[in-house]
Tab-separated table of C-alpha atoms in Angstrom:
chain	number	residue	atom	x	y	z
A	2	MET	CA	-58.740	31.925	-58.102
A	3	SER	CA	-55.324	31.497	-60.124
A	4	PHE	CA	-54.787	31.128	-63.866
A	5	GLU	CA	-51.478	30.691	-63.763
A	6	LYS	CA	-50.923	33.756	-65.702
A	7	PRO	CA	-46.836	34.943	-65.886
A	8	TYR	CA	-47.048	38.248	-64.901
A	9	ILE	CA	-48.616	40.191	-62.100
A	10	ARG	CA	-49.399	44.032	-61.705
A	11	VAL	CA	-48.098	44.457	-58.019
A	12	ALA	CA	-48.341	47.167	-55.294
A	13	VAL	CA	-44.982	47.177	-53.201
A	14	ALA	CA	-45.404	48.396	-49.540
A	15	LEU	CA	-42.966	51.671	-49.784
A	16	PRO	CA	-44.180	55.288	-50.390
A	17	VAL	CA	-44.088	55.034	-54.326
A	18	SER	CA	-47.341	56.051	-56.145
A	19	ARG	CA	-47.137	53.570	-59.143
A	20	THR	CA	-47.370	50.010	-59.529
A	21	PHE	CA	-44.912	47.457	-60.835
A	22	THR	CA	-45.158	44.704	-63.246
A	23	TYR	CA	-43.163	41.505	-62.230
A	24	GLU	CA	-42.868	37.885	-63.814
A	25	VAL	CA	-43.537	34.724	-62.051
A	26	PRO	CA	-41.365	32.013	-62.478
A	27	GLU	CA	-42.820	28.777	-63.635
A	28	PRO	CA	-43.148	27.055	-60.169
A	29	LEU	CA	-44.732	30.073	-58.511
A	30	ARG	CA	-47.258	30.534	-61.049
A	31	SER	CA	-49.938	27.989	-59.715
A	32	TRP	CA	-49.696	30.070	-56.292
A	33	ALA	CA	-49.957	33.598	-57.362
A	34	MET	CA	-53.654	35.142	-56.974
A	35	VAL	CA	-55.118	38.470	-56.336
A	36	GLY	CA	-54.784	39.444	-53.057
A	37	LYS	CA	-51.561	37.498	-51.912
A	38	ARG	CA	-48.555	39.172	-50.697
A	39	VAL	CA	-45.403	38.415	-52.608
A	40	LEU	CA	-41.269	38.786	-51.814
A	41	VAL	CA	-40.018	40.964	-54.912
A	42	PRO	CA	-37.010	42.944	-55.640
A	43	PHE	CA	-36.692	46.483	-55.656
A	44	LYS	CA	-33.825	48.326	-56.238
A	45	ASN	CA	-31.395	47.132	-53.945
A	46	PHE	CA	-33.820	45.304	-51.552
A	47	GLN	CA	-36.255	42.528	-51.155
A	48	VAL	CA	-39.664	44.209	-50.069
A	49	THR	CA	-43.189	42.803	-49.710
A	50	GLY	CA	-45.931	43.447	-52.269
A	51	TYR	CA	-49.444	42.797	-52.987
A	52	ILE	CA	-50.980	40.950	-56.056
A	53	LEU	CA	-53.459	43.306	-57.653
A	54	GLU	CA	-53.946	41.836	-61.102
A	55	LEU	CA	-52.519	38.666	-63.018
A	56	LEU	CA	-51.327	39.631	-66.394
A	57	SER	CA	-50.844	37.187	-69.599
A	58	ILE	CA	-48.991	39.599	-71.698
A	59	THR	CA	-46.372	42.599	-71.029
A	60	HIS	CA	-44.911	45.180	-73.017
A	61	GLN	CA	-41.981	46.257	-70.448
A	62	THR	CA	-39.003	44.910	-70.989
A	63	GLY	CA	-36.191	44.219	-67.970
A	64	VAL	CA	-39.187	42.560	-66.014
A	65	LYS	CA	-37.840	41.075	-62.715
A	66	LYS	CA	-38.998	37.909	-61.451
A	67	ILE	CA	-40.883	37.868	-57.812
A	68	LEU	CA	-38.700	35.616	-55.127
A	69	ASP	CA	-41.624	33.896	-53.347
A	70	VAL	CA	-45.450	34.050	-52.852
A	71	LEU	CA	-45.730	34.418	-49.193
A	72	ASP	CA	-49.294	33.427	-48.217
A	73	GLU	CA	-51.584	30.120	-49.057
A	74	THR	CA	-54.558	32.142	-49.128
A	75	PRO	CA	-55.403	35.783	-50.324
A	76	MET	CA	-54.985	38.504	-47.466
A	77	PHE	CA	-58.093	40.429	-49.322
A	78	PRO	CA	-60.267	39.730	-52.090
A	79	ALA	CA	-60.499	41.048	-55.358
A	80	SER	CA	-63.459	43.181	-54.799
A	81	MET	CA	-61.530	45.305	-52.200
A	82	ILE	CA	-58.861	46.543	-54.913
A	83	PRO	CA	-61.067	49.487	-56.077
A	84	PHE	CA	-61.526	50.719	-52.486
A	85	PHE	CA	-57.991	50.766	-51.999
A	86	SER	CA	-57.506	52.744	-55.537
A	87	TRP	CA	-60.066	55.014	-54.373
A	88	ILE	CA	-58.437	55.735	-51.201
A	89	ALA	CA	-54.970	56.076	-52.716
A	90	THR	CA	-56.459	58.903	-55.453
A	91	TYR	CA	-58.369	60.548	-52.987
A	92	TYR	CA	-55.849	60.853	-50.372
A	93	CYS	CA	-52.598	60.950	-52.834
A	94	TYR	CA	-51.393	58.440	-51.109
A	95	PRO	CA	-49.460	55.081	-52.400
A	96	ILE	CA	-51.591	52.291	-52.629
A	97	GLY	CA	-48.980	49.751	-51.269
A	98	GLU	CA	-49.091	51.755	-48.229
A	99	VAL	CA	-52.923	51.821	-48.075
A	100	ILE	CA	-53.056	48.297	-48.592
A	101	LYS	CA	-50.552	47.892	-45.628
A	102	GLY	CA	-52.329	50.367	-43.564
A	103	ALA	CA	-55.570	48.008	-44.157
A	104	LEU	CA	-54.103	44.759	-43.245
A	105	PRO	CA	-52.944	44.028	-39.622
A	106	GLY	CA	-49.378	45.115	-38.611
A	107	GLY	CA	-46.521	42.768	-38.350
A	108	LEU	CA	-47.513	40.484	-41.485
A	109	ASN	CA	-44.781	42.114	-43.732
A	110	ILE	CA	-41.413	40.638	-43.784
A	111	THR	CA	-39.033	43.654	-42.986
A	112	HIS	CA	-34.951	44.157	-43.461
A	113	VAL	CA	-32.644	44.188	-40.477
A	114	GLU	CA	-29.335	45.395	-40.837
A	115	THR	CA	-26.579	43.795	-38.610
A	116	VAL	CA	-23.053	44.797	-37.796
A	117	SER	CA	-20.308	42.170	-36.536
A	118	ILE	CA	-16.557	42.099	-36.123
A	119	THR	CA	-14.243	40.242	-38.464
A	120	ASP	CA	-11.222	38.033	-37.548
A	121	LYS	CA	-9.234	40.838	-38.955
A	122	GLY	CA	-11.100	43.373	-36.388
A	123	ARG	CA	-10.231	41.311	-33.703
A	124	SER	CA	-6.605	40.700	-34.273
A	125	MET	CA	-6.788	44.605	-34.239
A	126	LEU	CA	-8.112	44.884	-30.803
A	127	SER	CA	-5.000	42.496	-29.411
A	128	GLY	CA	-2.422	45.144	-30.476
A	129	PRO	CA	-2.003	48.377	-28.661
A	130	SER	CA	-2.060	50.713	-31.747
A	131	LEU	CA	-5.840	50.977	-31.875
A	132	ASN	CA	-7.533	53.534	-29.741
A	133	GLY	CA	-10.250	56.337	-29.885
A	134	PRO	CA	-13.814	55.527	-31.277
A	135	ASP	CA	-12.378	52.799	-33.596
A	136	ARG	CA	-11.656	50.785	-30.574
A	137	MET	CA	-14.968	51.804	-28.777
A	138	VAL	CA	-16.876	50.339	-31.608
A	139	LEU	CA	-14.845	47.049	-32.045
A	140	GLU	CA	-14.798	46.252	-28.258
A	141	ALA	CA	-18.496	46.866	-28.546
A	142	LEU	CA	-19.157	44.357	-31.316
A	143	GLN	CA	-16.454	41.641	-30.090
A	144	GLU	CA	-18.429	41.602	-26.275
A	145	ARG	CA	-21.802	41.810	-27.910
A	146	GLY	CA	-21.560	40.062	-31.110
A	147	PRO	CA	-23.744	40.717	-34.150
A	148	VAL	CA	-25.739	44.286	-33.282
A	149	ARG	CA	-28.109	45.903	-35.136
A	150	LEU	CA	-26.988	48.799	-37.124
A	151	ARG	CA	-30.007	50.881	-35.482
A	152	THR	CA	-29.060	49.971	-32.121
A	153	LEU	CA	-25.357	50.774	-32.684
A	154	TYR	CA	-26.486	54.203	-34.096
A	155	LYS	CA	-28.313	54.785	-30.504
A	156	ASP	CA	-25.323	53.813	-28.532
A	157	PHE	CA	-22.631	55.722	-30.271
A	158	LYS	CA	-24.683	59.004	-30.364
A	159	GLU	CA	-20.971	61.096	-31.156
A	160	LYS	CA	-21.142	62.399	-34.651
A	161	PHE	CA	-18.037	60.684	-35.481
A	162	PHE	CA	-19.817	57.383	-35.628
A	163	PRO	CA	-21.304	57.160	-39.372
A	164	GLN	CA	-17.654	57.967	-40.248
A	165	THR	CA	-15.929	55.485	-37.772
A	166	LEU	CA	-18.688	52.629	-39.416
A	167	ARG	CA	-17.386	53.552	-42.846
A	168	ARG	CA	-13.616	53.509	-42.056
A	169	LEU	CA	-13.958	49.884	-40.161
A	170	GLU	CA	-15.995	48.612	-42.917
A	171	ARG	CA	-13.191	49.762	-45.808
A	172	ALA	CA	-10.591	48.403	-43.370
A	173	ARG	CA	-12.451	44.896	-43.650
A	174	TRP	CA	-12.633	45.049	-39.491
A	175	ILE	CA	-16.553	44.758	-39.704
A	176	VAL	CA	-18.794	43.516	-42.220
A	177	ARG	CA	-22.435	44.764	-42.569
A	178	GLU	CA	-25.438	42.339	-43.161
A	179	ARG	CA	-28.905	42.779	-44.373
A	180	LYS	CA	-31.494	40.155	-43.631
A	181	LEU	CA	-34.873	39.536	-43.891
A	182	LYS	CA	-36.969	39.431	-40.685
A	183	PRO	CA	-40.484	37.442	-40.816
A	184	GLY	CA	-43.571	39.293	-39.657
A	185	ARG	CA	-44.554	39.150	-36.041
A	186	VAL	CA	-47.753	37.625	-36.655
A	187	ARG	CA	-48.138	34.253	-35.666
A	188	PRO	CA	-50.822	31.516	-36.518
A	189	LYS	CA	-53.902	31.791	-34.895
A	190	MET	CA	-54.383	28.571	-32.532
A	191	GLU	CA	-57.639	27.089	-31.212
A	192	ARG	CA	-58.347	24.365	-28.465
A	193	TYR	CA	-59.862	21.214	-29.914
A	194	VAL	CA	-61.089	18.277	-28.114
A	195	LYS	CA	-61.832	14.614	-29.154
A	196	ALA	CA	-62.857	11.581	-27.524
A	197	VAL	CA	-60.201	8.901	-26.649
A	198	GLU	CA	-60.847	5.381	-28.496
A	199	LYS	CA	-59.715	3.114	-25.487
A	200	ARG	CA	-61.258	4.728	-22.612
A	201	PRO	CA	-62.643	3.899	-19.297
A	202	SER	CA	-66.332	3.006	-18.672
A	203	ALA	CA	-68.460	5.821	-18.830
A	204	GLU	CA	-70.861	4.610	-16.128
A	205	PRO	CA	-69.256	6.229	-13.194
A	206	LEU	CA	-69.742	9.682	-14.952
A	207	SER	CA	-72.244	12.427	-14.075
A	208	GLN	CA	-75.182	12.973	-16.541
A	209	VAL	CA	-73.531	16.359	-17.737
A	210	ARG	CA	-70.062	14.437	-18.516
A	211	ARG	CA	-71.764	11.981	-20.388
A	212	ARG	CA	-73.592	14.234	-22.272
A	213	ILE	CA	-70.266	16.126	-22.998
A	214	LEU	CA	-68.653	12.717	-24.033
A	215	LYS	CA	-71.746	11.596	-26.124
A	216	ILE	CA	-71.587	15.273	-28.029
A	217	VAL	CA	-67.774	15.200	-28.435
A	218	GLU	CA	-68.333	11.484	-30.053
A	219	ASP	CA	-70.730	12.490	-32.337
A	220	HIS	CA	-68.685	15.478	-33.930
A	221	GLY	CA	-65.424	13.065	-33.882
A	222	GLU	CA	-63.753	16.221	-32.647
A	223	MET	CA	-64.916	20.124	-32.210
A	224	PRO	CA	-63.345	23.339	-30.903
A	225	LEU	CA	-63.822	23.770	-27.377
A	226	THR	CA	-65.639	26.713	-27.808
A	227	ALA	CA	-68.598	25.223	-29.968
A	228	LEU	CA	-68.519	22.753	-26.997
A	229	LYS	CA	-69.077	25.146	-24.227
A	230	GLY	CA	-71.573	26.537	-26.711
A	231	GLU	CA	-73.931	23.554	-26.047
A	232	VAL	CA	-72.659	22.808	-22.479
A	233	SER	CA	-72.196	25.763	-20.606
A	234	THR	CA	-70.409	24.047	-18.089
A	235	ALA	CA	-67.710	22.296	-20.309
A	236	GLY	CA	-64.970	24.373	-19.705
A	237	ALA	CA	-64.636	23.348	-16.426
A	238	LEU	CA	-64.953	19.416	-16.708
A	239	VAL	CA	-63.044	18.735	-19.856
A	240	LYS	CA	-59.746	19.338	-18.257
A	241	LYS	CA	-60.885	16.756	-15.434
A	242	MET	CA	-62.157	14.456	-18.152
A	243	ALA	CA	-58.760	14.710	-20.472
A	244	ASP	CA	-56.732	13.890	-17.030
A	245	ASP	CA	-59.196	10.815	-16.479
A	246	GLY	CA	-58.650	9.358	-19.922
A	247	PHE	CA	-62.061	10.229	-21.579
A	248	LEU	CA	-61.095	13.156	-23.885
A	249	ILE	CA	-57.890	14.644	-25.485
A	250	LEU	CA	-57.277	18.357	-25.785
A	251	PHE	CA	-55.069	19.520	-28.566
A	252	GLU	CA	-54.654	22.772	-30.344
A	253	ARG	CA	-54.772	23.358	-33.897
A	254	GLY	CA	-54.106	26.483	-36.125
A	255	VAL	CA	-57.242	27.929	-37.740
A	256	TYR	CA	-57.479	30.721	-40.567
A	257	ARG	CA	-57.176	34.230	-39.234
A	258	ASP	CA	-59.019	36.400	-41.339
A	259	PRO	CA	-57.088	39.852	-41.589
A	260	LEU	CA	-60.079	41.910	-42.504
A	261	GLY	CA	-62.055	40.678	-39.620
A	262	GLU	CA	-64.814	37.973	-39.177
A	263	ARG	CA	-66.673	36.412	-42.304
A	264	ILE	CA	-69.789	37.797	-42.863
A	265	LEU	CA	-72.063	35.041	-43.464
A	266	PRO	CA	-75.185	35.461	-45.205
A	267	ASP	CA	-78.585	34.842	-43.527
A	268	GLY	CA	-82.204	34.545	-43.748
A	269	GLY	CA	-82.677	38.232	-44.422
A	270	PRO	CA	-83.170	40.982	-41.968
A	271	PRO	CA	-84.916	40.091	-38.551
A	272	ASP	CA	-88.370	41.310	-37.760
A	273	LEU	CA	-88.318	44.806	-36.086
A	274	THR	CA	-89.655	44.938	-32.869
A	275	GLY	CA	-92.191	47.965	-31.832
A	276	ASP	CA	-89.459	50.248	-30.357
A	277	GLN	CA	-87.134	49.664	-33.133
A	278	SER	CA	-90.015	50.092	-35.647
A	279	SER	CA	-90.561	53.507	-34.334
A	280	VAL	CA	-87.043	54.782	-34.025
A	281	VAL	CA	-86.505	53.397	-37.492
A	282	GLU	CA	-89.538	55.617	-38.979
A	283	ARG	CA	-88.606	58.523	-37.037
A	284	LEU	CA	-85.025	58.515	-38.385
A	285	SER	CA	-86.241	57.598	-41.948
A	286	ASN	CA	-89.034	60.704	-41.954
A	287	THR	CA	-85.885	63.400	-41.273
A	288	LEU	CA	-83.606	61.965	-44.168
A	289	GLY	CA	-82.997	65.035	-46.263
A	290	LYS	CA	-84.395	67.651	-43.741
A	291	GLY	CA	-80.760	68.917	-42.710
A	292	PHE	CA	-78.264	68.179	-40.088
A	293	GLN	CA	-79.799	66.577	-37.121
A	294	THR	CA	-78.029	64.419	-34.022
A	295	TYR	CA	-79.703	61.514	-32.551
A	296	LEU	CA	-78.449	59.471	-29.426
A	297	LEU	CA	-79.912	55.940	-29.512
A	298	TYR	CA	-79.968	54.124	-26.071
A	299	GLY	CA	-80.029	50.489	-25.232
A	300	ILE	CA	-78.511	47.849	-23.083
A	301	THR	CA	-75.872	45.316	-24.778
A	302	ALA	CA	-77.836	43.218	-27.548
A	303	SER	CA	-81.141	45.276	-27.593
A	304	GLY	CA	-80.984	45.666	-31.309
A	305	LYS	CA	-79.461	49.080	-32.028
A	306	THR	CA	-77.053	47.679	-34.409
A	307	GLU	CA	-80.171	46.711	-36.701
A	308	VAL	CA	-81.356	50.128	-36.399
A	309	TYR	CA	-78.409	51.625	-37.614
A	310	MET	CA	-78.684	49.141	-40.653
A	311	ARG	CA	-81.912	49.946	-41.465
A	312	ALA	CA	-81.240	53.923	-41.303
A	313	VAL	CA	-77.996	52.993	-43.699
A	314	ALA	CA	-80.548	51.305	-46.085
A	315	ALA	CA	-82.923	54.052	-46.235
A	316	THR	CA	-80.072	56.441	-46.989
A	317	LEU	CA	-78.848	54.502	-49.697
A	318	GLU	CA	-82.147	54.060	-51.187
A	319	ARG	CA	-82.312	57.871	-51.591
A	320	ASN	CA	-78.937	57.931	-53.482
A	321	ARG	CA	-76.863	59.389	-50.578
A	322	GLU	CA	-74.072	57.901	-48.520
A	323	ALA	CA	-73.699	56.697	-45.209
A	324	LEU	CA	-70.699	56.270	-43.064
A	325	VAL	CA	-70.904	53.715	-39.801
A	326	LEU	CA	-68.122	54.246	-37.005
A	327	VAL	CA	-67.503	51.196	-34.764
A	328	PRO	CA	-65.387	51.514	-31.578
A	329	GLU	CA	-63.441	48.559	-32.397
A	330	ILE	CA	-62.573	46.700	-35.502
A	331	ALA	CA	-64.274	43.501	-34.085
A	332	LEU	CA	-67.608	44.898	-34.555
A	333	ILE	CA	-67.200	45.563	-38.100
A	334	SER	CA	-68.699	41.983	-39.038
A	335	GLN	CA	-71.852	42.883	-37.259
C-alpha cells in the first residue's frame, strides 16, 4: 500500500547496475506504490523505472522528481523484489533489466527520434544550388513527412549520411525531435452479457434459452466465459438471443496480471489416487540417492502436476532445492 512518502528508490530499465532515488511530487504521492512503473528523468532522457522502496528521507542532494506514475496497480508484489535482486546479483545483471525481462514485453515507454524538413529546408529545395546528398535527404523528408531517424539510417546507408544529417541540422533545414512512444500492450477485453430490462416475453423461448436468461438475470451481468461454464451451448445461443432483444453483449477491460494467473488458496492438497501415491512414494524414496531420471506418462488432466508438487514438497522438506520447468508461461499458476 502507499504511505505517501516523499522519496522512492527506483530501478531504471537501462543497463546500469545501481538504483536511484527520486522525489515524488505531492500530487503523485498517493499513487506511488512498490511494484509500479514510473517515468523518470535520466540524464537527457525520460525512461521507465520500477519502484522498489518508499523512503521517508534521503541524504542525497539534487534529487530529481519523477514525471509520472504509469500504473494504477503494481506490476509485481514487494515479495518479488528479493528474487529480482538475487537474479541481478547471481548473474551480474542490472536489476532494472531483470525486472523488465520478467514482465511482458511492450509495457515500457520508449523514445522515438524523428527527423522532418523545415520551411527553410523547403525553400532550399526550390533553388538550383542544392545538390548531392543534401538534396536527396531533403527531398525524401519533403515527400514522406516526419521520418524516424532509424528509418533514415536504413534508407541512406552511404557513409556520408551522419555528416549530412549534422550539416542539415546546423543549417536549420531539418529538425530532430525526440518523442515518447507508449507501450504496445493494450487492455485485455472480455465479453460480458446482461439481460435487457424491457424485453419480449420469454414464453416462446426454448428451455435452454430460458435457463440462460434466468442465469444472466440472477447475476445481473456476467462474463460470457462464466455463462458457458454453466451452459455449454451458450456461446451459440447468446448472439441470437441478443439479436432477438433478450440479452446485451458488451466488452469490458479486465485486469491482466503480468506475472500470470492469480494462484488462489484452496482447501489443501487433494487426495492422491492409488497410481499417484505409488509414484510419489517411489520418487520420495530415491531422493538423496544420486542422479536419476524419470519420465511420468499420463494423459491431460490425469494428475501429473500434483505428483510433481508432492515430489517438490518432499525435496524441500529435506532442505534441498527443486527446479520445475514448464513449457509455457500460462502453466505457472498450476
